[in-house]
mmCIF file with all atom_site columns, C-alpha atoms in Angstrom:
data_model
loop_
_atom_site.group_PDB
_atom_site.id
_atom_site.type_symbol
_atom_site.label_atom_id
_atom_site.label_alt_id
_atom_site.label_comp_id
_atom_site.label_asym_id
_atom_site.label_entity_id
_atom_site.label_seq_id
_atom_site.pdbx_PDB_ins_code
_atom_site.Cartn_x
_atom_site.Cartn_y
_atom_site.Cartn_z
_atom_site.occupancy
_atom_site.B_iso_or_equiv
_atom_site.pdbx_formal_charge
_atom_site.auth_seq_id
_atom_site.auth_comp_id
_atom_site.auth_asym_id
_atom_site.auth_atom_id
_atom_site.pdbx_PDB_model_num
ATOM 1   C CA . MET A 1 1   ? 114.338 104.009 92.498  1.00 0.00 ? 1   MET A CA 1
ATOM 2   C CA . LEU A 1 2   ? 115.835 104.921 96.075  1.00 0.00 ? 2   LEU A CA 1
ATOM 3   C CA . TRP A 1 3   ? 118.787 106.182 95.190  1.00 0.00 ? 3   TRP A CA 1
ATOM 4   C CA . VAL A 1 4   ? 116.827 108.437 93.171  1.00 0.00 ? 4   VAL A CA 1
ATOM 5   C CA . TRP A 1 5   ? 114.778 110.038 95.400  1.00 0.00 ? 5   TRP A CA 1
ATOM 6   C CA . HIS A 1 6   ? 117.917 110.241 97.767  1.00 0.00 ? 6   HIS A CA 1
ATOM 7   C CA . ALA A 1 7   ? 120.080 112.478 95.866  1.00 0.00 ? 7   ALA A CA 1
ATOM 8   C CA . PRO A 1 8   ? 120.615 115.411 97.393  1.00 0.00 ? 8   PRO A CA 1
ATOM 9   C CA . ILE A 1 9   ? 118.619 117.546 94.035  1.00 0.00 ? 9   ILE A CA 1
ATOM 10  C CA . ALA A 1 10  ? 115.919 115.403 94.813  1.00 0.00 ? 10  ALA A CA 1
ATOM 11  C CA . GLN A 1 11  ? 116.147 116.148 98.400  1.00 0.00 ? 11  GLN A CA 1
ATOM 12  C CA . LYS A 1 12  ? 116.029 119.608 97.731  1.00 0.00 ? 12  LYS A CA 1
ATOM 13  C CA . LEU A 1 13  ? 113.084 119.591 95.397  1.00 0.00 ? 13  LEU A CA 1
ATOM 14  C CA . ILE A 1 14  ? 111.270 117.936 98.004  1.00 0.00 ? 14  ILE A CA 1
ATOM 15  C CA . LEU A 1 15  ? 112.229 120.122 100.967 1.00 0.00 ? 15  LEU A CA 1
ATOM 16  C CA . HIS A 1 16  ? 111.090 123.190 98.804  1.00 0.00 ? 16  HIS A CA 1
ATOM 17  C CA . THR A 1 17  ? 108.194 121.819 96.186  1.00 0.00 ? 17  THR A CA 1
ATOM 18  C CA . PRO A 1 18  ? 105.068 121.149 98.410  1.00 0.00 ? 18  PRO A CA 1
ATOM 19  C CA . GLY A 1 19  ? 103.224 117.530 96.762  1.00 0.00 ? 19  GLY A CA 1
ATOM 20  C CA . ALA A 1 20  ? 107.453 116.283 96.024  1.00 0.00 ? 20  ALA A CA 1
ATOM 21  C CA . MET A 1 21  ? 107.478 114.154 99.533  1.00 0.00 ? 21  MET A CA 1
ATOM 22  C CA . ILE A 1 22  ? 103.784 112.820 98.350  1.00 0.00 ? 22  ILE A CA 1
ATOM 23  C CA . ALA A 1 23  ? 105.269 111.707 95.336  1.00 0.00 ? 23  ALA A CA 1
ATOM 24  C CA . ALA A 1 24  ? 108.418 110.436 96.138  1.00 0.00 ? 24  ALA A CA 1
ATOM 25  C CA . HIS A 1 25  ? 106.819 108.352 98.827  1.00 0.00 ? 25  HIS A CA 1
ATOM 26  C CA . ALA A 1 26  ? 103.661 106.965 96.284  1.00 0.00 ? 26  ALA A CA 1
ATOM 27  C CA . ALA A 1 27  ? 107.101 106.612 93.836  1.00 0.00 ? 27  ALA A CA 1
ATOM 28  C CA . LEU A 1 28  ? 109.215 104.320 96.172  1.00 0.00 ? 28  LEU A CA 1
ATOM 29  C CA . LEU A 1 29  ? 105.800 102.558 97.286  1.00 0.00 ? 29  LEU A CA 1
ATOM 30  C CA . LEU A 1 30  ? 104.846 102.004 93.499  1.00 0.00 ? 30  LEU A CA 1
ATOM 31  C CA . ALA A 1 31  ? 108.422 100.437 92.732  1.00 0.00 ? 31  ALA A CA 1
ATOM 32  C CA . ALA A 1 32  ? 108.680 98.354  96.177  1.00 0.00 ? 32  ALA A CA 1
ATOM 33  C CA . THR A 1 33  ? 105.002 96.817  95.251  1.00 0.00 ? 33  THR A CA 1
ATOM 34  C CA . ALA A 1 34  ? 106.376 95.955  91.714  1.00 0.00 ? 34  ALA A CA 1
ATOM 35  C CA . PHE A 1 35  ? 109.471 94.624  93.248  1.00 0.00 ? 35  PHE A CA 1
ATOM 36  C CA . TRP A 1 36  ? 108.161 92.491  95.838  1.00 0.00 ? 36  TRP A CA 1
ATOM 37  C CA . GLY A 1 37  ? 105.415 91.448  93.624  1.00 0.00 ? 37  GLY A CA 1
ATOM 38  C CA . SER A 1 38  ? 107.212 90.470  91.047  1.00 0.00 ? 38  SER A CA 1
ATOM 39  C CA . LEU A 1 39  ? 109.870 88.047  93.439  1.00 0.00 ? 39  LEU A CA 1
ATOM 40  C CA . LEU A 1 40  ? 106.682 86.810  94.804  1.00 0.00 ? 40  LEU A CA 1
ATOM 41  C CA . CYS A 1 41  ? 105.074 85.923  91.544  1.00 0.00 ? 41  CYS A CA 1
ATOM 42  C CA . LEU A 1 42  ? 108.287 83.488  90.535  1.00 0.00 ? 42  LEU A CA 1
ATOM 43  C CA . THR A 1 43  ? 106.857 80.118  89.913  1.00 0.00 ? 43  THR A CA 1
ATOM 44  C CA . GLY A 1 44  ? 108.950 76.973  89.832  1.00 0.00 ? 44  GLY A CA 1
ATOM 45  C CA . SER A 1 45  ? 112.316 76.658  88.008  1.00 0.00 ? 45  SER A CA 1
ATOM 46  C CA . SER A 1 46  ? 112.473 80.180  87.756  1.00 0.00 ? 46  SER A CA 1
ATOM 47  C CA . ARG A 1 47  ? 112.061 81.451  91.374  1.00 0.00 ? 47  ARG A CA 1
ATOM 48  C CA . TRP A 1 48  ? 116.022 81.136  91.660  1.00 0.00 ? 48  TRP A CA 1
ATOM 49  C CA . HIS A 1 49  ? 116.630 84.309  90.130  1.00 0.00 ? 49  HIS A CA 1
ATOM 50  C CA . ALA A 1 50  ? 114.911 85.673  93.194  1.00 0.00 ? 50  ALA A CA 1
ATOM 51  C CA . ILE A 1 51  ? 117.755 85.193  95.319  1.00 0.00 ? 51  ILE A CA 1
ATOM 52  C CA . PRO A 1 52  ? 119.746 87.531  93.303  1.00 0.00 ? 52  PRO A CA 1
ATOM 53  C CA . ALA A 1 53  ? 117.642 90.036  92.738  1.00 0.00 ? 53  ALA A CA 1
ATOM 54  C CA . LEU A 1 54  ? 117.453 90.499  96.798  1.00 0.00 ? 54  LEU A CA 1
ATOM 55  C CA . LEU A 1 55  ? 121.021 90.066  97.143  1.00 0.00 ? 55  LEU A CA 1
ATOM 56  C CA . LEU A 1 56  ? 121.649 92.752  94.608  1.00 0.00 ? 56  LEU A CA 1
ATOM 57  C CA . THR A 1 57  ? 118.784 95.374  95.626  1.00 0.00 ? 57  THR A CA 1
ATOM 58  C CA . GLY A 1 58  ? 119.579 94.685  99.574  1.00 0.00 ? 58  GLY A CA 1
ATOM 59  C CA . LYS A 1 59  ? 123.823 95.326  98.636  1.00 0.00 ? 59  LYS A CA 1
ATOM 60  C CA . LEU A 1 60  ? 122.482 98.669  97.519  1.00 0.00 ? 60  LEU A CA 1
ATOM 61  C CA . VAL A 1 61  ? 119.848 99.654  99.880  1.00 0.00 ? 61  VAL A CA 1
ATOM 62  C CA . CYS A 1 62  ? 122.648 98.674  103.022 1.00 0.00 ? 62  CYS A CA 1
ATOM 63  C CA . LEU A 1 63  ? 124.803 100.880 100.868 1.00 0.00 ? 63  LEU A CA 1
ATOM 64  C CA . LEU A 1 64  ? 122.759 103.787 100.744 1.00 0.00 ? 64  LEU A CA 1
ATOM 65  C CA . ALA A 1 65  ? 122.212 103.188 104.710 1.00 0.00 ? 65  ALA A CA 1
ATOM 66  C CA . ALA A 1 66  ? 126.089 103.097 105.556 1.00 0.00 ? 66  ALA A CA 1
ATOM 67  C CA . LEU A 1 67  ? 126.190 106.334 103.771 1.00 0.00 ? 67  LEU A CA 1
ATOM 68  C CA . LEU A 1 68  ? 123.721 107.925 105.790 1.00 0.00 ? 68  LEU A CA 1
ATOM 69  C CA . VAL A 1 69  ? 125.374 106.441 109.018 1.00 0.00 ? 69  VAL A CA 1
ATOM 70  C CA . PHE A 1 70  ? 129.138 107.300 108.149 1.00 0.00 ? 70  PHE A CA 1
ATOM 71  C CA . ALA A 1 71  ? 129.011 110.975 106.437 1.00 0.00 ? 71  ALA A CA 1
ATOM 72  C CA . PRO A 1 72  ? 130.777 113.040 108.580 1.00 0.00 ? 72  PRO A CA 1
ATOM 73  C CA . ARG A 1 73  ? 128.406 115.803 107.792 1.00 0.00 ? 73  ARG A CA 1
ATOM 74  C CA . ALA A 1 74  ? 124.713 116.044 106.862 1.00 0.00 ? 74  ALA A CA 1
ATOM 75  C CA . LEU A 1 75  ? 124.165 115.239 103.358 1.00 0.00 ? 75  LEU A CA 1
ATOM 76  C CA . TYR A 1 76  ? 121.156 117.221 103.192 1.00 0.00 ? 76  TYR A CA 1
ATOM 77  C CA . GLY A 1 77  ? 119.758 120.546 103.958 1.00 0.00 ? 77  GLY A CA 1
ATOM 78  C CA . SER A 1 78  ? 120.617 123.990 104.655 1.00 0.00 ? 78  SER A CA 1
ATOM 79  C CA . ALA A 1 79  ? 123.944 124.943 106.924 1.00 0.00 ? 79  ALA A CA 1
ATOM 80  C CA . ASP A 1 80  ? 121.750 125.702 109.993 1.00 0.00 ? 80  ASP A CA 1
ATOM 81  C CA . HIS A 1 81  ? 119.597 122.995 109.721 1.00 0.00 ? 81  HIS A CA 1
ATOM 82  C CA . ALA A 1 82  ? 123.149 120.632 109.583 1.00 0.00 ? 82  ALA A CA 1
ATOM 83  C CA . ALA A 1 83  ? 123.565 120.485 113.364 1.00 0.00 ? 83  ALA A CA 1
ATOM 84  C CA . HIS A 1 84  ? 120.558 119.178 113.813 1.00 0.00 ? 84  HIS A CA 1
ATOM 85  C CA . GLY A 1 85  ? 120.522 116.848 110.506 1.00 0.00 ? 85  GLY A CA 1
ATOM 86  C CA . LEU A 1 86  ? 123.316 115.091 111.205 1.00 0.00 ? 86  LEU A CA 1
ATOM 87  C CA . GLY A 1 87  ? 121.855 113.081 114.012 1.00 0.00 ? 87  GLY A CA 1
ATOM 88  C CA . ASP A 1 88  ? 118.386 112.335 112.424 1.00 0.00 ? 88  ASP A CA 1
ATOM 89  C CA . GLN A 1 89  ? 120.584 111.428 108.836 1.00 0.00 ? 89  GLN A CA 1
ATOM 90  C CA . HIS A 1 90  ? 122.267 108.677 111.540 1.00 0.00 ? 90  HIS A CA 1
ATOM 91  C CA . LEU A 1 91  ? 119.389 107.823 112.494 1.00 0.00 ? 91  LEU A CA 1
ATOM 92  C CA . ALA A 1 92  ? 117.582 107.425 109.779 1.00 0.00 ? 92  ALA A CA 1
ATOM 93  C CA . GLY A 1 93  ? 120.665 105.104 108.098 1.00 0.00 ? 93  GLY A CA 1
ATOM 94  C CA . LEU A 1 94  ? 120.587 102.960 111.068 1.00 0.00 ? 94  LEU A CA 1
ATOM 95  C CA . LEU A 1 95  ? 116.820 102.174 110.706 1.00 0.00 ? 95  LEU A CA 1
ATOM 96  C CA . MET A 1 96  ? 117.708 101.259 107.389 1.00 0.00 ? 96  MET A CA 1
ATOM 97  C CA . LEU A 1 97  ? 120.555 98.961  108.167 1.00 0.00 ? 97  LEU A CA 1
ATOM 98  C CA . ALA A 1 98  ? 118.419 97.604  110.711 1.00 0.00 ? 98  ALA A CA 1
ATOM 99  C CA . ALA A 1 99  ? 115.596 96.891  108.305 1.00 0.00 ? 99  ALA A CA 1
ATOM 100 C CA . CYS A 1 100 ? 117.563 96.168  104.485 1.00 0.00 ? 100 CYS A CA 1
ATOM 101 C CA . PRO A 1 101 ? 119.559 93.006  105.961 1.00 0.00 ? 101 PRO A CA 1
ATOM 102 C CA . LEU A 1 102 ? 116.107 91.631  108.102 1.00 0.00 ? 102 LEU A CA 1
ATOM 103 C CA . SER A 1 103 ? 113.755 91.713  105.119 1.00 0.00 ? 103 SER A CA 1
ATOM 104 C CA . TYR A 1 104 ? 116.260 90.932  102.491 1.00 0.00 ? 104 TYR A CA 1
ATOM 105 C CA . LEU A 1 105 ? 118.202 88.046  103.489 1.00 0.00 ? 105 LEU A CA 1
ATOM 106 C CA . VAL A 1 106 ? 114.685 86.451  105.386 1.00 0.00 ? 106 VAL A CA 1
ATOM 107 C CA . ALA A 1 107 ? 113.502 86.394  102.012 1.00 0.00 ? 107 ALA A CA 1
ATOM 108 C CA . ALA A 1 108 ? 116.605 85.227  100.423 1.00 0.00 ? 108 ALA A CA 1
ATOM 109 C CA . LEU A 1 109 ? 116.475 82.232  102.581 1.00 0.00 ? 109 LEU A CA 1
ATOM 110 C CA . PHE A 1 110 ? 112.902 81.525  102.981 1.00 0.00 ? 110 PHE A CA 1
ATOM 111 C CA . ILE A 1 111 ? 112.671 81.193  98.910  1.00 0.00 ? 111 ILE A CA 1
ATOM 112 C CA . THR A 1 112 ? 116.173 79.358  99.266  1.00 0.00 ? 112 THR A CA 1
ATOM 113 C CA . VAL A 1 113 ? 114.952 76.981  101.754 1.00 0.00 ? 113 VAL A CA 1
ATOM 114 C CA . HIS A 1 114 ? 112.084 76.763  99.356  1.00 0.00 ? 114 HIS A CA 1
ATOM 115 C CA . LEU A 1 115 ? 113.983 75.354  96.688  1.00 0.00 ? 115 LEU A CA 1
ATOM 116 C CA . ILE A 1 116 ? 115.481 72.936  98.176  1.00 0.00 ? 116 ILE A CA 1
ATOM 117 C CA . GLY A 1 117 ? 112.265 71.638  99.646  1.00 0.00 ? 117 GLY A CA 1
ATOM 118 C CA . VAL A 1 118 ? 110.964 71.198  96.173  1.00 0.00 ? 118 VAL A CA 1
ATOM 119 C CA . ASP A 1 119 ? 113.850 69.570  94.686  1.00 0.00 ? 119 ASP A CA 1
ATOM 120 C CA . GLU A 1 120 ? 113.510 67.152  97.104  1.00 0.00 ? 120 GLU A CA 1
ATOM 121 C CA . ALA A 1 121 ? 109.568 66.332  97.349  1.00 0.00 ? 121 ALA A CA 1
ATOM 122 C CA . LEU A 1 122 ? 110.416 65.989  93.055  1.00 0.00 ? 122 LEU A CA 1
ATOM 123 C CA . ARG A 1 123 ? 112.908 63.722  93.384  1.00 0.00 ? 123 ARG A CA 1
ATOM 124 C CA . PRO A 1 124 ? 111.455 60.502  92.782  1.00 0.00 ? 124 PRO A CA 1
ATOM 125 C CA . ALA A 1 125 ? 112.077 57.932  96.088  1.00 0.00 ? 125 ALA A CA 1
ATOM 126 C CA . PRO A 1 126 ? 114.659 55.278  95.633  1.00 0.00 ? 126 PRO A CA 1
ATOM 127 C CA . PRO A 1 127 ? 112.944 51.824  95.171  1.00 0.00 ? 127 PRO A CA 1
ATOM 128 C CA . ILE A 1 128 ? 112.896 49.082  97.516  1.00 0.00 ? 128 ILE A CA 1
ATOM 129 C CA . GLN A 1 129 ? 114.799 45.992  97.756  1.00 0.00 ? 129 GLN A CA 1
ATOM 130 C CA . ARG A 1 130 ? 114.038 42.980  98.951  1.00 0.00 ? 130 ARG A CA 1
ATOM 131 C CA . THR A 1 131 ? 116.255 40.808  100.660 1.00 0.00 ? 131 THR A CA 1
ATOM 132 C CA . ALA A 1 132 ? 114.928 36.740  99.710  1.00 0.00 ? 132 ALA A CA 1
ATOM 133 C CA . SER A 1 133 ? 115.576 35.223  103.311 1.00 0.00 ? 133 SER A CA 1
#
């Protein structure tokens, strides 16, 4: 969903159609809520499925952010807006690069640590052997 709304044709629609920005933000909010909600609802042995999902989507978000940061020209807007838009585009990409690893990696690490802790808690304790004295 993030890549769809960042496509040049979608950005043109957002710039020239009233209400399109609200629709884009609402769609992204719904998609993010569904994604994070589905990850938080995983239980038991299926909880590990969250880790590849987080790593894959995190990479896709970071890839878009890197594209915005390292693009040699403004990807969105008109030619007269391009001079001012390049700085905004780079800043938007940098903000995405700051938030992406923090949120996705912290969530993946938290889930991994929780899974390791759950496995340790479910493992039976070794029997205590008494020695004869």
